[in-house]
Backbone as ProteinMPNN parsed JSONL, in Angstrom:
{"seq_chain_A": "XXXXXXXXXXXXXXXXXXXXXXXXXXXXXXXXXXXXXXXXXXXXXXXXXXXXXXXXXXXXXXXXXXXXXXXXXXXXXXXXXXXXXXXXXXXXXXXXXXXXXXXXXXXXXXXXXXXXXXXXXXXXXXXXXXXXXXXXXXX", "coords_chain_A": {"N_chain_A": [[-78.928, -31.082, -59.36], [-81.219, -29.3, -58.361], [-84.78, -28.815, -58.006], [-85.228, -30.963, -59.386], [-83.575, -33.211, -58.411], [-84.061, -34.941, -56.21], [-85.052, -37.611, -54.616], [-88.243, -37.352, -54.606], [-89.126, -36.702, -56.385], [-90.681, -36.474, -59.722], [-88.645, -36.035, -62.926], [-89.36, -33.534, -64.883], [-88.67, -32.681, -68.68], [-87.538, -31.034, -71.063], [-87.044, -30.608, -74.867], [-85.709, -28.663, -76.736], [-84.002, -26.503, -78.369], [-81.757, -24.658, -76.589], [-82.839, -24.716, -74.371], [-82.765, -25.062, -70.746], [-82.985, -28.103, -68.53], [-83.366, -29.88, -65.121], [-82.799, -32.513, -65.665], [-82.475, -34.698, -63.626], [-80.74, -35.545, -61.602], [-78.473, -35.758, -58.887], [-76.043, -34.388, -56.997], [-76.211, -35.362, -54.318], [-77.903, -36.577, -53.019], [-78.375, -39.934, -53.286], [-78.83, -42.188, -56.458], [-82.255, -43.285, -56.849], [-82.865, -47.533, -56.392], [-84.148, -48.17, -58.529], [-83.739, -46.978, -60.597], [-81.45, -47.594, -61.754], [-80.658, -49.682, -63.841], [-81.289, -48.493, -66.408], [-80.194, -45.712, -65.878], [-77.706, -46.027, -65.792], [-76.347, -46.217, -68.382], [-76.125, -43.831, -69.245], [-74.099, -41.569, -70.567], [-73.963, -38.317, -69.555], [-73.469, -35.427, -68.42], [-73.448, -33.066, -65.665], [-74.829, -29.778, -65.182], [-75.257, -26.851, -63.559], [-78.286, -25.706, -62.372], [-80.074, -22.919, -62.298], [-82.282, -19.44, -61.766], [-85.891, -18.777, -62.031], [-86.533, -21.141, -62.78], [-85.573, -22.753, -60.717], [-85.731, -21.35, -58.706], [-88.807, -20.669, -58.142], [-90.043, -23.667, -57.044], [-88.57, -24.307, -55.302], [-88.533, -22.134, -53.259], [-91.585, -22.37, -52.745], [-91.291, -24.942, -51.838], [-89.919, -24.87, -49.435], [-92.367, -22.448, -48.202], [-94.066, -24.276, -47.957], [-93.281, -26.527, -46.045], [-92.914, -24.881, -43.871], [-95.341, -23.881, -43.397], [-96.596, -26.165, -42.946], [-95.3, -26.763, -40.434], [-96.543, -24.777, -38.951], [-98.912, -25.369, -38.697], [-98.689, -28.091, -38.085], [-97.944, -27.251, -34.817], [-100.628, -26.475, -33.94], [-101.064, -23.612, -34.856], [-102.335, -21.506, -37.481], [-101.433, -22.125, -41.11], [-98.938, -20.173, -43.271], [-100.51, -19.299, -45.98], [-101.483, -16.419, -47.906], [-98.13, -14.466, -48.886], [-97.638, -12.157, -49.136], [-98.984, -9.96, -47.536], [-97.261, -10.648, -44.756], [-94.114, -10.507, -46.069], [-94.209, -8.216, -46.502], [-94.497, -6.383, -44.539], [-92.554, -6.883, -42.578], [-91.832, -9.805, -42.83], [-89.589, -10.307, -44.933], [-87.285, -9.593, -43.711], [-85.538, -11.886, -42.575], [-84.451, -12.564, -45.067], [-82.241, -13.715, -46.918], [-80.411, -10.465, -48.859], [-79.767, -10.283, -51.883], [-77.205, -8.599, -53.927], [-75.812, -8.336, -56.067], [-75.918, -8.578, -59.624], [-77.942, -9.23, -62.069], [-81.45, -9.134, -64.08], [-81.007, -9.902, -67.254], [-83.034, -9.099, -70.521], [-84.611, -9.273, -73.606], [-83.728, -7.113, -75.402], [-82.403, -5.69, -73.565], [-80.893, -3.972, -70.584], [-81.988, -4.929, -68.582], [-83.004, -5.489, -65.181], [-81.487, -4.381, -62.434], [-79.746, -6.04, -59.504], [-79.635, -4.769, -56.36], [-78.939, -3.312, -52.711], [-81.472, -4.225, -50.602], [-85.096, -3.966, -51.359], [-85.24, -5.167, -54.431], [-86.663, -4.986, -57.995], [-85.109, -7.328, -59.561], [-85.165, -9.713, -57.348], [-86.753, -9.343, -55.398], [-86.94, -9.42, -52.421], [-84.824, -10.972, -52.045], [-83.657, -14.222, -51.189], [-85.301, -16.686, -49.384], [-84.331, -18.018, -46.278], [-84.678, -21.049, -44.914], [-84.616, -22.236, -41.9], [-84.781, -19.413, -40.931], [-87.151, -18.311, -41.907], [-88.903, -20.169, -40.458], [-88.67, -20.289, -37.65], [-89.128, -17.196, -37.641], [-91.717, -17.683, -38.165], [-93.113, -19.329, -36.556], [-93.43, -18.679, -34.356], [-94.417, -16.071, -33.707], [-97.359, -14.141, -33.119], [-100.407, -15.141, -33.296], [-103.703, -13.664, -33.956]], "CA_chain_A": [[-79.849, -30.184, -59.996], [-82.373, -29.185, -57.485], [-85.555, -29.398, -57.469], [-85.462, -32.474, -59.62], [-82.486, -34.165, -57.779], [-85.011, -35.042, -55.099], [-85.739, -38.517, -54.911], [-89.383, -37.736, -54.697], [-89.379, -35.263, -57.58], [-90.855, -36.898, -61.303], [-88.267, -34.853, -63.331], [-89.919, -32.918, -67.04], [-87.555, -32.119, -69.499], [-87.22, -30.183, -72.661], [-85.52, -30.987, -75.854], [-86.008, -27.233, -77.592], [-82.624, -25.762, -78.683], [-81.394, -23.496, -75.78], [-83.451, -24.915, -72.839], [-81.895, -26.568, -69.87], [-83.659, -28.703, -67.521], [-82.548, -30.344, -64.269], [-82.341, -33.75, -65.689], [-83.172, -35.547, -62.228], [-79.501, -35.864, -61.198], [-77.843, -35.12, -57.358], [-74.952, -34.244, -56.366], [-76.763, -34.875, -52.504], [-78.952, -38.013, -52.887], [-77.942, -41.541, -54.275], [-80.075, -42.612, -57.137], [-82.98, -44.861, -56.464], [-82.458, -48.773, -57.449], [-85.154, -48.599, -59.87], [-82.951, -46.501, -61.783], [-79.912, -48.19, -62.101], [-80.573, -50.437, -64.929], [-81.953, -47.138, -67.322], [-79.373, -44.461, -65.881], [-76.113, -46.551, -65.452], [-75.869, -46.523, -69.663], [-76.521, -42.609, -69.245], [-72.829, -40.396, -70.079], [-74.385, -37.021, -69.61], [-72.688, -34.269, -67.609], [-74.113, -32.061, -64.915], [-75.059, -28.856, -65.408], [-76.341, -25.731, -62.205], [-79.53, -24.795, -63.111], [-80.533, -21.346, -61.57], [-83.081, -18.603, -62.094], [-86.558, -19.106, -62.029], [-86.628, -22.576, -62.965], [-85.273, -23.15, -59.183], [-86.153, -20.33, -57.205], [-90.253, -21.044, -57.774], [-90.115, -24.759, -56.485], [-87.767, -24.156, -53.882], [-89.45, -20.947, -52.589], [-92.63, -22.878, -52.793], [-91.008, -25.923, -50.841], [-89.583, -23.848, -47.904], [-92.959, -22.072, -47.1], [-95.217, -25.474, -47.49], [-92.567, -27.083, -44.812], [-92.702, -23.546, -42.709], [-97.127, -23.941, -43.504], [-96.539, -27.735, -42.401], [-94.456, -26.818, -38.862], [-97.026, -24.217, -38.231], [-100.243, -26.526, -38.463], [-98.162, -29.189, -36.107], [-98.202, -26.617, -33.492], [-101.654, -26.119, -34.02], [-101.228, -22.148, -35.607], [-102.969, -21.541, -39.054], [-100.666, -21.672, -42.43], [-98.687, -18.917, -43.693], [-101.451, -18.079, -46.411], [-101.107, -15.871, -48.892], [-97.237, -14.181, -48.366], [-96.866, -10.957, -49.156], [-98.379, -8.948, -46.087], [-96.391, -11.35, -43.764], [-93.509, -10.224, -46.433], [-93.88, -6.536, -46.131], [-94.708, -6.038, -42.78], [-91.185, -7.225, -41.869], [-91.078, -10.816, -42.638], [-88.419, -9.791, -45.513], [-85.895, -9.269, -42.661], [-85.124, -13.247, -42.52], [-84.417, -13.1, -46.606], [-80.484, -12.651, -47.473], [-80.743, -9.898, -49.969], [-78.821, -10.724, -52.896], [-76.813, -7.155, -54.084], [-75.355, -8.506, -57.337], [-76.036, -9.723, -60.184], [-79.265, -8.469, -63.067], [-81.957, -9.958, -65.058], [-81.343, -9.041, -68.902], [-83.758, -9.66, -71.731], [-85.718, -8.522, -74.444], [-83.048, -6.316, -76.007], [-82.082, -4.163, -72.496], [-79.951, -4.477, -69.528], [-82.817, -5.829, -67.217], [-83.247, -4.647, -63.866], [-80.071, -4.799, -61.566], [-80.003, -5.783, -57.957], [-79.49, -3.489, -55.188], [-79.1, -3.487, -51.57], [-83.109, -4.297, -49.737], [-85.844, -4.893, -52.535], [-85.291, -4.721, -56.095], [-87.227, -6.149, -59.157], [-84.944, -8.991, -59.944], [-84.595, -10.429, -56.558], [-87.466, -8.931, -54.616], [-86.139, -9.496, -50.822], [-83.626, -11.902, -51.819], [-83.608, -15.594, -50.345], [-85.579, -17.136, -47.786], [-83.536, -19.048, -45.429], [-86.066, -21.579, -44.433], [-84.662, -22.279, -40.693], [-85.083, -18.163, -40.181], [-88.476, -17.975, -42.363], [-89.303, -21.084, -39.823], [-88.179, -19.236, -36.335], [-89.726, -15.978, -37.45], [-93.154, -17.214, -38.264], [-93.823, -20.42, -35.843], [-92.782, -18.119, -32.664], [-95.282, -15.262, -34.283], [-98.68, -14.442, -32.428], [-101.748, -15.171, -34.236], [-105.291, -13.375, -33.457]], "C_chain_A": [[-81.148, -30.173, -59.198], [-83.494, -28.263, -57.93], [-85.959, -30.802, -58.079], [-84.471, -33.817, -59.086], [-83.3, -34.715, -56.915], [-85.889, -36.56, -55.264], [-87.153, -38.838, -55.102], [-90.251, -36.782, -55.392], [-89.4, -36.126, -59.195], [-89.763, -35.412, -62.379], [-89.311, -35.221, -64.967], [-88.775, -32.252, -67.242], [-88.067, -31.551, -70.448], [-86.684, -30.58, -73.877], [-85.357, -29.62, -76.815], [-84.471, -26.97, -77.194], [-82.962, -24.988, -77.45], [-81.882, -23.759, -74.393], [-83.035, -25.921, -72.27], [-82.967, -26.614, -68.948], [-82.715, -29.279, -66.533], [-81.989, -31.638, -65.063], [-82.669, -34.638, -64.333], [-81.893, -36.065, -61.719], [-79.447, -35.147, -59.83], [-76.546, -35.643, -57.061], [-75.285, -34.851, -54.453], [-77.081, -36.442, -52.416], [-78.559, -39.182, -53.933], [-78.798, -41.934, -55.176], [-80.822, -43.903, -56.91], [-82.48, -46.322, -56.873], [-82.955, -48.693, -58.629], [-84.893, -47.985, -60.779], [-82.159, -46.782, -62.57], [-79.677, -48.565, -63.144], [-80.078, -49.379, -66.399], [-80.438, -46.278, -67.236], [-78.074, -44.824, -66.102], [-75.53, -46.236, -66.983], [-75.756, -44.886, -70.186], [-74.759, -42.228, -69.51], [-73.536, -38.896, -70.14], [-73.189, -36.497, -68.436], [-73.619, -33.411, -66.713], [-74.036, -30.569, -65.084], [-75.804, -27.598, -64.594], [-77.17, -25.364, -62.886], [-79.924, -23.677, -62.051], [-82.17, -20.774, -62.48], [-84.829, -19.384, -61.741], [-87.743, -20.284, -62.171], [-86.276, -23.523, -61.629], [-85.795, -22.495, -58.245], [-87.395, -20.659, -57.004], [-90.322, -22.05, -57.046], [-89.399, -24.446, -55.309], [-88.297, -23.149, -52.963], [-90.698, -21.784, -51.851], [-92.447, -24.11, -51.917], [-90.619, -25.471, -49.377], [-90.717, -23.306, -46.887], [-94.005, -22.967, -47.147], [-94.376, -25.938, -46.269], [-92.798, -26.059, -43.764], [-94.109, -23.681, -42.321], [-97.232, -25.765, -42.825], [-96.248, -27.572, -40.734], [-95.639, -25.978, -38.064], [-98.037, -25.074, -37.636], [-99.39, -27.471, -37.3], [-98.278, -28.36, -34.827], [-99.838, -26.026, -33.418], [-102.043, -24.538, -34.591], [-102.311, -23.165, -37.191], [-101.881, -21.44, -40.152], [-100.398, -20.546, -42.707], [-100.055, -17.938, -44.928], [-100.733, -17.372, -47.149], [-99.927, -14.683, -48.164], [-96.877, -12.921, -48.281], [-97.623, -9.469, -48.132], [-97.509, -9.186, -44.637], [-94.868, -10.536, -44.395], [-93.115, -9.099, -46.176], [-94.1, -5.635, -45.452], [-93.441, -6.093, -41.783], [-90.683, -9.061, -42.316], [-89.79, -11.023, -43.565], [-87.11, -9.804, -44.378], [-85.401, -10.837, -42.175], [-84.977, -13.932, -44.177], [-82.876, -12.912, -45.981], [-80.344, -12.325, -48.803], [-79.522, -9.982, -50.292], [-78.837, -8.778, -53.303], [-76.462, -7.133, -55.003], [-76.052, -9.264, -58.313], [-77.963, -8.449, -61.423], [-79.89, -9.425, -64.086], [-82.263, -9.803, -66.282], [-82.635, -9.943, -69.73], [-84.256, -8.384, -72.633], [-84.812, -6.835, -74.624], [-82.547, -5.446, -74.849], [-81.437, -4.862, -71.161], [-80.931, -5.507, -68.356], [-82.411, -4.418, -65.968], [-81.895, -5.136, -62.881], [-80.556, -5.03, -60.009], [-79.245, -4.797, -57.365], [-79.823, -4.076, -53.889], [-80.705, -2.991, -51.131], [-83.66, -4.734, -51.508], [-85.41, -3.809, -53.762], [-86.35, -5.806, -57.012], [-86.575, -7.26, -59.123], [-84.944, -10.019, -58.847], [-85.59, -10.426, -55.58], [-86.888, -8.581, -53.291], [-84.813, -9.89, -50.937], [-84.097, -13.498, -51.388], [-83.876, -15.893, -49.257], [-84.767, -17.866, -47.728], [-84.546, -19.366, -44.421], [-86.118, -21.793, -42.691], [-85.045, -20.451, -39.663], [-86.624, -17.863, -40.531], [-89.212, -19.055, -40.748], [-89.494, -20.467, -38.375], [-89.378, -18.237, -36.679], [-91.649, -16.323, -37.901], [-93.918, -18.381, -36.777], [-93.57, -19.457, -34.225], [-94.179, -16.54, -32.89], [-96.704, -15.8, -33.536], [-99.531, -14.302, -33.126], [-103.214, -14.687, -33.344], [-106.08, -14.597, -33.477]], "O_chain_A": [[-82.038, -30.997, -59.406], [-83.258, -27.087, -58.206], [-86.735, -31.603, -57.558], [-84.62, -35.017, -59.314], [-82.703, -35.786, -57.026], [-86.982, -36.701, -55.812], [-87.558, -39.921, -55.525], [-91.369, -36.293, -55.225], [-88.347, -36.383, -59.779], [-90.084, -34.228, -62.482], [-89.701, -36.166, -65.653], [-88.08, -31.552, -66.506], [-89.284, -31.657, -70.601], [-85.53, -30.985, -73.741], [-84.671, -29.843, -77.813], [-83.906, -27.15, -76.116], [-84.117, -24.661, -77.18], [-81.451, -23.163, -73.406], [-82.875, -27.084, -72.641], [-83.69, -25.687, -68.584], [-81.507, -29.301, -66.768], [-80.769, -31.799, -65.099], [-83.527, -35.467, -64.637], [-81.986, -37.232, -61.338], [-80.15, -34.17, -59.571], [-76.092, -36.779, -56.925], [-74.475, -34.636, -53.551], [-76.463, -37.282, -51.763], [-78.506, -39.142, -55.162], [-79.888, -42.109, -54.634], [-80.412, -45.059, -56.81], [-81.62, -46.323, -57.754], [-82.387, -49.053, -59.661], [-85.503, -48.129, -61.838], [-82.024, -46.446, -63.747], [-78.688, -48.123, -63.728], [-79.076, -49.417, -67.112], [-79.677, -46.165, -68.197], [-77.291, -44.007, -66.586], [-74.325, -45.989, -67.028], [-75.37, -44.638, -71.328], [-74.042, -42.626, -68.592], [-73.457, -38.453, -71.286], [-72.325, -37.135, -67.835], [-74.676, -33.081, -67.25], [-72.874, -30.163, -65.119], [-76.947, -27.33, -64.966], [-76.998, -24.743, -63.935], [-79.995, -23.987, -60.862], [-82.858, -21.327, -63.338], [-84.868, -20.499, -61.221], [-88.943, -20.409, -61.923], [-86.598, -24.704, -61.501], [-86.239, -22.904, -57.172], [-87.622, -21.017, -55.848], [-90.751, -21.674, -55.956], [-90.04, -24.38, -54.261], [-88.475, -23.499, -51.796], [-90.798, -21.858, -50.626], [-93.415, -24.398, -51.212], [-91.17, -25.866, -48.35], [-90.674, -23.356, -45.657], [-94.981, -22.666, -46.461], [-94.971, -25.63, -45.236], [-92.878, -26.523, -42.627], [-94.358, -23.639, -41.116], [-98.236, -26.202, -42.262], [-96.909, -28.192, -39.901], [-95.856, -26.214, -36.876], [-98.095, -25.445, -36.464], [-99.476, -27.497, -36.072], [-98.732, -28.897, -33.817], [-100.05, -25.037, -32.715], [-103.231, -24.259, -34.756], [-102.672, -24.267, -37.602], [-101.298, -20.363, -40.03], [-101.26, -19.681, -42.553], [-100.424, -16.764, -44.914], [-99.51, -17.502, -47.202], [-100.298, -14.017, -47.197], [-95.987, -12.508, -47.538], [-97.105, -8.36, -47.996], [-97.193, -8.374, -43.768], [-94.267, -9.909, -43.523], [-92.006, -8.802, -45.731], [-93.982, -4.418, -45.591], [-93.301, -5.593, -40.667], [-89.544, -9.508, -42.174], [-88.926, -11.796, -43.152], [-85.976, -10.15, -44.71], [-84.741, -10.778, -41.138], [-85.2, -15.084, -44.55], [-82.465, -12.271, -45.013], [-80.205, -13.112, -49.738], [-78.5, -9.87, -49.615], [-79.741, -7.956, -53.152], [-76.505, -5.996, -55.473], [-76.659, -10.312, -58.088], [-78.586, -7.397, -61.273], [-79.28, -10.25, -64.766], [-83.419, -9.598, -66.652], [-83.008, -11.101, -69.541], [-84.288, -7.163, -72.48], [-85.153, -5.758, -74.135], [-82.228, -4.315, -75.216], [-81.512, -6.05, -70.845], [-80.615, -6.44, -67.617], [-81.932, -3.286, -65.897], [-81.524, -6.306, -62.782], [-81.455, -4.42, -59.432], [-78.349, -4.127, -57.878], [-80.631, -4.99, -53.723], [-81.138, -1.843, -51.234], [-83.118, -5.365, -52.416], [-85.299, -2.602, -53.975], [-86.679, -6.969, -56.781], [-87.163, -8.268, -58.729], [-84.751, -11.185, -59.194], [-85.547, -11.366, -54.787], [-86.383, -7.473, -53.112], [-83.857, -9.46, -50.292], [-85.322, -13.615, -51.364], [-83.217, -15.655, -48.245], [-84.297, -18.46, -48.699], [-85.092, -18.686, -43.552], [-87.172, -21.634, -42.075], [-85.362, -20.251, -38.491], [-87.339, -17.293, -39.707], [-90.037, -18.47, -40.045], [-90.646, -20.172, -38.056], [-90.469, -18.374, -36.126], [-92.557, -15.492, -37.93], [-94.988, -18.175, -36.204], [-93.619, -19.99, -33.117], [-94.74, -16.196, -31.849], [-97.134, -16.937, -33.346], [-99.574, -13.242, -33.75], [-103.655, -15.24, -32.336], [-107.265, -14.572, -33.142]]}, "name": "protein", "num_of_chains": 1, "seq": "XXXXXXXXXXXXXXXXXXXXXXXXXXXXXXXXXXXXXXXXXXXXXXXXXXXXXXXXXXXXXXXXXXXXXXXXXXXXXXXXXXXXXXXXXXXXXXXXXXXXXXXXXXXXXXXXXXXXXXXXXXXXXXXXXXXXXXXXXXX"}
């Protein structure tokens, strides 16, 4: 359950009818020792968490690491994203084509091939967001 699977991620939970949290479990990463004692007595089950409860953190982790690689080469941080976004840097997302975000009594907004509401670009892929901005000429 990523972004709290992350050994160096404090997971918050929920207990409200209907709301899922990560729980602080990985399929990826071994659990610390200092867990063992606490979690070992744990039977829970794993559960994918999606939507907006993943995409923010993870989004948000991709372009601090991409804002991290630049500064090592001495550039300036990406900075606020969305004229880098819609100038072209969109063209290193992979736009998602399926799939819609219902609520509030109505179908929601559907994806579509390039930008739509539910998806905007689609998915950075952090080694192309990485490429396309650290190789990028700065005034």
């Amino acid at each position: 359950m990523f972004p709290t699977s992350c050994l160096y991620v404090t997971a918050v939970g929920d207990a409200r009818n209907g709301y899922v949290c990560g729980g602080g479990f990985s399929r990826y990463f071994p659990g610390p020792k200092y867990q063992d004692l606490i979690v070992s007595k744990y039977n829970g089950t794993l559960v994918p968490l999606d939507g907006t409860s993943a995409a923010t953190p993870t989004a948000a982790a991709i372009f601090s690491l991409v804002s991290d690689a630049l500064i090592a080469e001495g550039k300036p941080p990406m900075g606020f994203l969305n004229p880098w976004l819609y100038s072209g840097g969109y063209k290193v997302f992979t736009d998602v084509i399926s799939g819609s975000a219902s609520g509030c009594n109505t179908a929601g907004f559907a994806a579509q091939e390039g930008w739509d509401a539910v998806t905007g670009f689609g998915t950075p892929f952090s080694p192309k967001v990485r490429e396309a901005t650290c190789f990028r000429k700065h005034q």
